mmCIF file of C-alpha atoms in Angstrom:
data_model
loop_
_atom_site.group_PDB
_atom_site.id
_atom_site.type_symbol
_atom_site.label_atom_id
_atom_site.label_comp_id
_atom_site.label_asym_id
_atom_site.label_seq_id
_atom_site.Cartn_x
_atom_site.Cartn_y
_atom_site.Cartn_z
ATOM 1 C CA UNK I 132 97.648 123.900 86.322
ATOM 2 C CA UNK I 133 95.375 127.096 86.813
ATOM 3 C CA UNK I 134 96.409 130.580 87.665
ATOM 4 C CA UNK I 135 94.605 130.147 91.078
ATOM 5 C CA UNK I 136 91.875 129.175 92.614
ATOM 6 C CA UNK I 137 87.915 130.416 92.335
ATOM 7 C CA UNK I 138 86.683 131.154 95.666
ATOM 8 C CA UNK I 139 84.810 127.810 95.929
ATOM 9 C CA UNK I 140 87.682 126.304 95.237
ATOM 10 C CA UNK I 141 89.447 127.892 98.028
ATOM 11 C CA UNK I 142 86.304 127.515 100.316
ATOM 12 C CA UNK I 143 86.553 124.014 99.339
ATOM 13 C CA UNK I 144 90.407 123.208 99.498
ATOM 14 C CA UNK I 145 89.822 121.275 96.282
ATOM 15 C CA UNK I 146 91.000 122.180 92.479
ATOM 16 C CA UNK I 147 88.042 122.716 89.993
ATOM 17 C CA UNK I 148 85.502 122.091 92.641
ATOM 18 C CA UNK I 149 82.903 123.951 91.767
ATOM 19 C CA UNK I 150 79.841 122.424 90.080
ATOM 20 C CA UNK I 151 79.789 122.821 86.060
ATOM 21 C CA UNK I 152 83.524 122.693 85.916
ATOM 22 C CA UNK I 153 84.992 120.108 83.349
ATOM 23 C CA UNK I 154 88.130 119.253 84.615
ATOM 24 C CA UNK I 155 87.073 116.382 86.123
ATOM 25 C CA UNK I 156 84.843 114.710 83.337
ATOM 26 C CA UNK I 157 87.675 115.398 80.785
ATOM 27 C CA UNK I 158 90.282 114.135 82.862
ATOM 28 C CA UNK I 159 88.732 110.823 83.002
ATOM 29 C CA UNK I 160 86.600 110.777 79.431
ATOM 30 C CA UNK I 161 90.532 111.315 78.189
ATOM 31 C CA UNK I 162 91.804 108.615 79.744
ATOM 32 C CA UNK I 163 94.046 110.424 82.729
ATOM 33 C CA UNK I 164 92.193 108.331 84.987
ATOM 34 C CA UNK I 165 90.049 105.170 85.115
ATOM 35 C CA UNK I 166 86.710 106.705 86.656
ATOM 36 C CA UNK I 167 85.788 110.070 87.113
ATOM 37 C CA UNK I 168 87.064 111.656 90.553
ATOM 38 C CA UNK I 169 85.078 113.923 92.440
ATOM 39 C CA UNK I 170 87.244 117.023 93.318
ATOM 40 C CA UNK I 171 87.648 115.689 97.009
ATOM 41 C CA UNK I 172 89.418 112.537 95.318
ATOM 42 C CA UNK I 173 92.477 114.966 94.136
ATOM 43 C CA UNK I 174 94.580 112.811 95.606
ATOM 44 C CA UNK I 175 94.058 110.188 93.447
ATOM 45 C CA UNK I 176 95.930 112.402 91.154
ATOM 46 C CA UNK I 177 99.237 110.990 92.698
ATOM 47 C CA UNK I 178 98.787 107.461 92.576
ATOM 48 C CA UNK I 179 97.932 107.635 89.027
ATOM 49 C CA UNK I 180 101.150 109.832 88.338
ATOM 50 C CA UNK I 181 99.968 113.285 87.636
ATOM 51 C CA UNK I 182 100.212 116.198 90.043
ATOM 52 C CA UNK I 183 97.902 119.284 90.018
ATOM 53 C CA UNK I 184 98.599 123.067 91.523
ATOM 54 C CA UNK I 185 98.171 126.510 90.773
ATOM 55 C CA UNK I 186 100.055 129.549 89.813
ATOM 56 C CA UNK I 187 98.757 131.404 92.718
ATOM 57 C CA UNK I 188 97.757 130.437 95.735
ATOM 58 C CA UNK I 189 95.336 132.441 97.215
ATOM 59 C CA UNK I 190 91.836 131.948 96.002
ATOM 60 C CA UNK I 191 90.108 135.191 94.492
ATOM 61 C CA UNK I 192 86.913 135.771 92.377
ATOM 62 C CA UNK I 193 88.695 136.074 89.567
ATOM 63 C CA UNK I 194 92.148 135.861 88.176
ATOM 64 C CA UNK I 195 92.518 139.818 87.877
ATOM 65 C CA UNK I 196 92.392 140.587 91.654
ATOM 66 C CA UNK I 197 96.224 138.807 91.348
ATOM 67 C CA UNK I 198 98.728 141.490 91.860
ATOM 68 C CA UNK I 199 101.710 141.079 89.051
ATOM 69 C CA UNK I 200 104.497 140.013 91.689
ATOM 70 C CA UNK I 201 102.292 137.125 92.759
ATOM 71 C CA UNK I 202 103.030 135.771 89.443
ATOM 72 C CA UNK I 203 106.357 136.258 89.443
ATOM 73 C CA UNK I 204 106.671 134.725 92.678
ATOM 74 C CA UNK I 205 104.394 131.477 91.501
ATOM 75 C CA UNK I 206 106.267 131.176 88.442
ATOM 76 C CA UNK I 207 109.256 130.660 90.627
ATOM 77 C CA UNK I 208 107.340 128.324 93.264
ATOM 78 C CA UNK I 209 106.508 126.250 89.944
ATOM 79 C CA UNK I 210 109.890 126.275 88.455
ATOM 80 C CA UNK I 211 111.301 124.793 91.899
ATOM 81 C CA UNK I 212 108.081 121.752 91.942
ATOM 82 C CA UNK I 213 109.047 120.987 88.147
ATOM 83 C CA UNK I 214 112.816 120.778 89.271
ATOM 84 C CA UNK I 215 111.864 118.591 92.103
ATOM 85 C CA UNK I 216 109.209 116.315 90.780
ATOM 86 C CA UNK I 217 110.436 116.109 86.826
ATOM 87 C CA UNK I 218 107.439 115.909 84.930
ATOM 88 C CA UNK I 219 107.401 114.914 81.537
ATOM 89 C CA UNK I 220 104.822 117.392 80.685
ATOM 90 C CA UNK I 221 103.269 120.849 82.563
ATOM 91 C CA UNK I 222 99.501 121.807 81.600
ATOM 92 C CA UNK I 223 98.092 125.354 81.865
ATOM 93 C CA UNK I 224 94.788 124.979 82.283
ATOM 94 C CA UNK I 225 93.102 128.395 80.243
ATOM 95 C CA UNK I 226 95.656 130.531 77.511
ATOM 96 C CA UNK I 227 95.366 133.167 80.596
ATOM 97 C CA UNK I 228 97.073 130.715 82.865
ATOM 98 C CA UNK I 229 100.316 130.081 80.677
ATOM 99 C CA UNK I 230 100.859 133.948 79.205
ATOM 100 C CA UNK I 231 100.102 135.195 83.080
ATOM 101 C CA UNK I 232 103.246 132.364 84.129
ATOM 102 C CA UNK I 233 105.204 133.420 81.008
ATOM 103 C CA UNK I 234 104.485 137.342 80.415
ATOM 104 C CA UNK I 235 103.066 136.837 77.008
ATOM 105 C CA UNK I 236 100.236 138.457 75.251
ATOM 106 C CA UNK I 237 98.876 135.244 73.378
ATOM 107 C CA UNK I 238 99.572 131.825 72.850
ATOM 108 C CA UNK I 239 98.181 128.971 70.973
ATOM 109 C CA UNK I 240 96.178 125.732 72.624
ATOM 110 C CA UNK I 241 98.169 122.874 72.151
ATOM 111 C CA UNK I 242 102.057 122.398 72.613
ATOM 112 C CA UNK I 243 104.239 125.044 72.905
ATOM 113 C CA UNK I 244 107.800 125.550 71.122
ATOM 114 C CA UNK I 245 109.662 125.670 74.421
ATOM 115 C CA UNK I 246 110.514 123.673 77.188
ATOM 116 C CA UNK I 247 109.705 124.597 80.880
ATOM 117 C CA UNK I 248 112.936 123.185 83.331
ATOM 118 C CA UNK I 249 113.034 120.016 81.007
ATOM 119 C CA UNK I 250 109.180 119.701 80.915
ATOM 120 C CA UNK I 251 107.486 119.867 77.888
ATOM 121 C CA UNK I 252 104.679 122.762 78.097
ATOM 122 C CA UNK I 253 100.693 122.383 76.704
ATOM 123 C CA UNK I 254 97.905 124.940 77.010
ATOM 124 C CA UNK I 255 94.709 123.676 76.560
ATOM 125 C CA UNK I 256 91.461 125.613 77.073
ATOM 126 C CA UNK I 257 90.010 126.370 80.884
ATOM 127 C CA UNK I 258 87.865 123.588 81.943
ATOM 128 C CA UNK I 259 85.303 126.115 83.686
ATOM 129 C CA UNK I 260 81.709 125.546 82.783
ATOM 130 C CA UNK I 261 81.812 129.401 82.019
ATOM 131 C CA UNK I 262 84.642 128.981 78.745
ATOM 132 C CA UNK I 263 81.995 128.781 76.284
ATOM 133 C CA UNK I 264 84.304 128.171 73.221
ATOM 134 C CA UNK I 265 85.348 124.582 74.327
ATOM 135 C CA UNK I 266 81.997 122.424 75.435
ATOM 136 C CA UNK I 267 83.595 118.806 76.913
ATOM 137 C CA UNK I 268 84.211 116.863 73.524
ATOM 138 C CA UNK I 269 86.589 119.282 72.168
ATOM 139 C CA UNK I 270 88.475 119.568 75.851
ATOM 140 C CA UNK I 271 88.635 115.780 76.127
ATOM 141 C CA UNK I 272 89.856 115.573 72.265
ATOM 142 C CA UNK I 273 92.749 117.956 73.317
ATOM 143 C CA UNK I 274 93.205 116.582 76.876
ATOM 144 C CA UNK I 275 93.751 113.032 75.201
ATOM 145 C CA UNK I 276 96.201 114.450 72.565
ATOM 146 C CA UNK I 277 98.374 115.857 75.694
ATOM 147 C CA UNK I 278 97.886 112.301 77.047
ATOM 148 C CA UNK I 279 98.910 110.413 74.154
ATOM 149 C CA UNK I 280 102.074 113.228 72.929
ATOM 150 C CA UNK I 281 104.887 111.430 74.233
ATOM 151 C CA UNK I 282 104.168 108.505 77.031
ATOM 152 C CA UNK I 283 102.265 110.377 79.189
ATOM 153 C CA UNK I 284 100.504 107.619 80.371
ATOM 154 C CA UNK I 285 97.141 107.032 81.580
ATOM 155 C CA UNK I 286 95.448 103.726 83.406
ATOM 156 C CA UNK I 287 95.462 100.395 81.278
ATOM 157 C CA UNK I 288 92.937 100.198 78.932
ATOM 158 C CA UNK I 289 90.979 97.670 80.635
ATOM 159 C CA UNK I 290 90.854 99.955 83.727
ATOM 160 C CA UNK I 291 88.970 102.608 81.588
ATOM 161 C CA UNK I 292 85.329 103.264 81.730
ATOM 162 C CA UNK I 293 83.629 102.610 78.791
ATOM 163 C CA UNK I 294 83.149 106.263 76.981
#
């Protein structure tokens, strides 16, 4: 989950679409799903038991253009999909994602101490080709150990790609 999405990704009407952006090769190189989806191929998402959504809604240049109620009201829009769909786990995509959601001033990658209605809460880094500080072998290391924490489960083995 990101706090919302880029323009292109609005323009688009796909999550991490724009070109550069690691979500999608981490997603698959950490065995979420068997081959590597093109952001138009979201959808595949669902049949392979993961959903994906944003904070906010509305698509901006960048994340500080958000207004502080709109992430209020996501947080609540959020708490009412985890209630209804009962995910094991909840990913915020980029630290600025989960303190935004939660109101904190810093938080560590990895999982976090509390719970999220029942779900258990990760942050790992921001896929976007622009976050620097994790290049696509450290996000897939940490994407896998959300994957593996606690039967999350991804494709069979023998559905995987070789990596």
């Amino acid at each position: 989950m990101g706090i919302n999405p880029g323009l292109y990704s609005a323009a688009t009407g796909h999550h991490f679409a724009r070109p550069g952006n690691r979500f999608w090769p981490a997603l698959h190189l950490s065995g979420f799903t068997a081959r590597q989806l093109h952001p138009s191929e979201q959808d595949e998402l669902l049949n392979a038991g993961y959903g994906i959504t944003n904070l906010v809604n509305r698509g901006t240049a960048t994340a500080d253009e958000l207004d502080p109620e709109e992430f209020v009201a996501g947080r609540s829009r959020l708490a009412a999909k985890v209630r209804r769909y009962r995910p094991q786990a909840l990913a915020f995509l980029g630290v600025g994602a989960y303190c935004h959601a939660f109101s904190l001033k810093k938080a560590p990658i990895g999982p976090q101490p509390q719970r999220f209605e029942g779900a258990a809460v990760w942050v790992l880094p921001n896929p976007s080709g622009l976050n620097a500080n994790y290049q696509l072998p450290a996000l897939v290391k940490l994407f896998r150990s959300l994957r593996d924490s606690g039967g999350i489960a991804g494709p069979p083995a023998a559905q995987r790609d070789s990596r």
